[in-house]
Amino acid sequence: MASPRGQWSGKLGFILAATGSAIGLGNLWKFPYITYENNGGAFVLVYFASVAIVGIPIMVAEILMGRKSERSPVAAFQALAQGKPGGQAWSLVGFLGVLAGFTILSYYSVVAGWTIHYILMSTSGKLAYLAQDPVALQNHFGNEFLASGSKQVFYHLLFMGLTTAAVFAGVQKGIERVAKVLMPALFLILITLVIYSSTTSGFGDAMAFIFKPDFGSLTLASTLEAMGNAFFSLSLGMGAMLTYGSYMGRDISIPKSALQISLLDTLIALMACVIMFSIINTSGIAVSKSSTILFTTIPTVFAKLPAASFFNLIFYLLIGFAALTSTISLLEVVSSYAIDNLGWSRHRAVATMAIAIGAFGTLSALSLGANSTLSSINFIGKGSTEGVFGTMDYLATNWFLPVGGLLIALFAGWIMNPRETRSELEDGHGEMRGYSVWQFLIRFVTPIAVAAIIVSVILGKEYN
Ligand code: TRP
């Protein structure tokens, strides 16, 4: 049956699109800098554990709910909760997801837009020139670029335009096609940069920093931060994976896909750390504000190389590509709500939502321009409530995603019938050996771990 909702062409299309959603600023920007702040080693291990006990179980739950209902979050909860305890109230979890997608995309695309500015500065050679003097580059980034409201709005809207074009074209012809071009390019660029960093003198120290655990430096706050970032990085808690799962055929194994997506996402976060720490170590530049490494420190190191502009270009293309496949998934969730629940055509849904999010996002863009200094950029869940940008980020990463994730885990673990979940996971693939492990995690371990994040947010102890 040809589904009017669209479908992936096959396993590769699904895996690349879902991995594309997962890999983004969360991996390439946030993970390296929080790893840096939390002293590497032990933090990385805690992150692995979070992916295993919180991330993978929720990803399995989301994909299975999407494929079973063949609907996006709101309609999926409506269909799956029928006749179950709580009934239609569960659809509020779907709405929370749509709200989270709306909110995250509105400020995420502001940061994503920066990559376009950096790509253009790379091709013109301006970035390599500015970066010869670290202070000049910092001035440009902080005082000229961030402080310019019109530039912030312009690049934000440009990035929204690219995102809209892809989602507008449909699941297979747009989202999947873009992922099939950008993801291989992204892997190639990452591998090139890892090879380059392995030739630098800072590589050995970087590897030791990332892989030698020092448990003495681990705190409860850093444990919770690792867990929170696993959520964001794997695109969980708002139904993005659920929506992508709803376009997935029954010939694809859900548990295997969830494992593959999570492993790729984690591997790439580690590669980003290797690249960035090698470069920073080699440069000997003191990092004062680790959250701005990406836009201030990296080009100053590349500036010393003969092919500075080439390295600048592939580096910011990498980040731009990663961000684009993520913004696409965010817009898809919001749009598919209007398609499934309001009966709108894809074109009408995507255009309307994109305009609404673009308009709302200008507030975030302007809030940076109005009151930003380098030090106030605390992107993604750092608990900063400064400006519209900081507030949206705070709400989404500290509240919407954990609460959504907790409720998704409870629904899949306790409300859905084990017979239903098992048959969806095993459908066409024989008995799933890990089923009882998944069930135990999603019923007990995952909810408790996510509840701990929420409690820490309530107590205001998060991320400090
Ligand atoms: N995972 C992406 C990143 O690491 C961001 C993202 C895309 C996201 N879709 C999402 C985060 C859905 C949470 C929910 O940058």
PDB file of C-alpha atoms in Angstrom, residues 18-28 31 47 51 59 183 187 190 229-235 241 258-272 326:
ATOM      1  CA  ALA A  18      17.589   9.404  11.878  1.00  0.00           C
ATOM      2  CA  THR A  19      21.346   9.606  12.386  1.00  0.00           C
ATOM      3  CA  GLY A  20      21.201  12.978  10.686  1.00  0.00           C
ATOM      4  CA  SER A  21      18.616  14.102  13.209  1.00  0.00           C
ATOM      5  CA  ALA A  22      20.747  12.886  16.075  1.00  0.00           C
ATOM      6  CA  ILE A  23      24.093  14.271  14.933  1.00  0.00           C
ATOM      7  CA  GLY A  24      24.065  18.006  15.307  1.00  0.00           C
ATOM      8  CA  LEU A  25      25.238  20.883  17.442  1.00  0.00           C
ATOM      9  CA  GLY A  26      24.684  18.634  20.452  1.00  0.00           C
ATOM     10  CA  ASN A  27      27.537  16.385  19.284  1.00  0.00           C
ATOM     11  CA  LEU A  28      29.877  18.797  17.598  1.00  0.00           C
ATOM     12  CA  PHE A  31      29.490  17.496  23.872  1.00  0.00           C
ATOM     13  CA  TYR A  47      27.856   9.582  29.008  1.00  0.00           C
ATOM     14  CA  VAL A  51      23.209   6.438  26.256  1.00  0.00           C
ATOM     15  CA  MET A  59      14.779   5.470  21.289  1.00  0.00           C
ATOM     16  CA  MET A 183      25.660  12.403   5.861  1.00  0.00           C
ATOM     17  CA  PHE A 187      31.550  11.335   7.637  1.00  0.00           C
ATOM     18  CA  LEU A 190      35.118  14.108  10.020  1.00  0.00           C
ATOM     19  CA  ASN A 229      22.944  15.717  26.920  1.00  0.00           C
ATOM     20  CA  ALA A 230      22.354  12.113  25.893  1.00  0.00           C
ATOM     21  CA  PHE A 231      18.713  13.087  25.483  1.00  0.00           C
ATOM     22  CA  PHE A 232      19.361  16.108  23.380  1.00  0.00           C
ATOM     23  CA  SER A 233      22.053  14.486  21.321  1.00  0.00           C
ATOM     24  CA  LEU A 234      19.956  11.439  20.446  1.00  0.00           C
ATOM     25  CA  SER A 235      16.951  13.648  19.540  1.00  0.00           C
ATOM     26  CA  MET A 241      12.382   9.466  16.461  1.00  0.00           C
ATOM     27  CA  ALA A 258      18.221   2.101  17.588  1.00  0.00           C
ATOM     28  CA  LEU A 259      21.593   0.572  18.443  1.00  0.00           C
ATOM     29  CA  GLN A 260      23.145   1.656  15.166  1.00  0.00           C
ATOM     30  CA  ILE A 261      21.859   5.224  15.402  1.00  0.00           C
ATOM     31  CA  SER A 262      23.011   5.578  19.022  1.00  0.00           C
ATOM     32  CA  LEU A 263      26.445   4.107  18.326  1.00  0.00           C
ATOM     33  CA  LEU A 264      27.016   6.344  15.318  1.00  0.00           C
ATOM     34  CA  ASP A 265      25.865   9.396  17.239  1.00  0.00           C
ATOM     35  CA  THR A 266      28.204   8.620  20.138  1.00  0.00           C
ATOM     36  CA  LEU A 267      31.120   7.757  17.898  1.00  0.00           C
ATOM     37  CA  ILE A 268      30.797  11.077  16.143  1.00  0.00           C
ATOM     38  CA  ALA A 269      30.587  13.010  19.395  1.00  0.00           C
ATOM     39  CA  LEU A 270      33.880  11.341  20.367  1.00  0.00           C
ATOM     40  CA  MET A 271      35.466  12.129  17.026  1.00  0.00           C
ATOM     41  CA  ALA A 272      34.480  15.762  17.513  1.00  0.00           C
ATOM     42  CA  SER A 326      18.743  18.139  12.722  1.00  0.00           C
TER      43      SER A 326
END
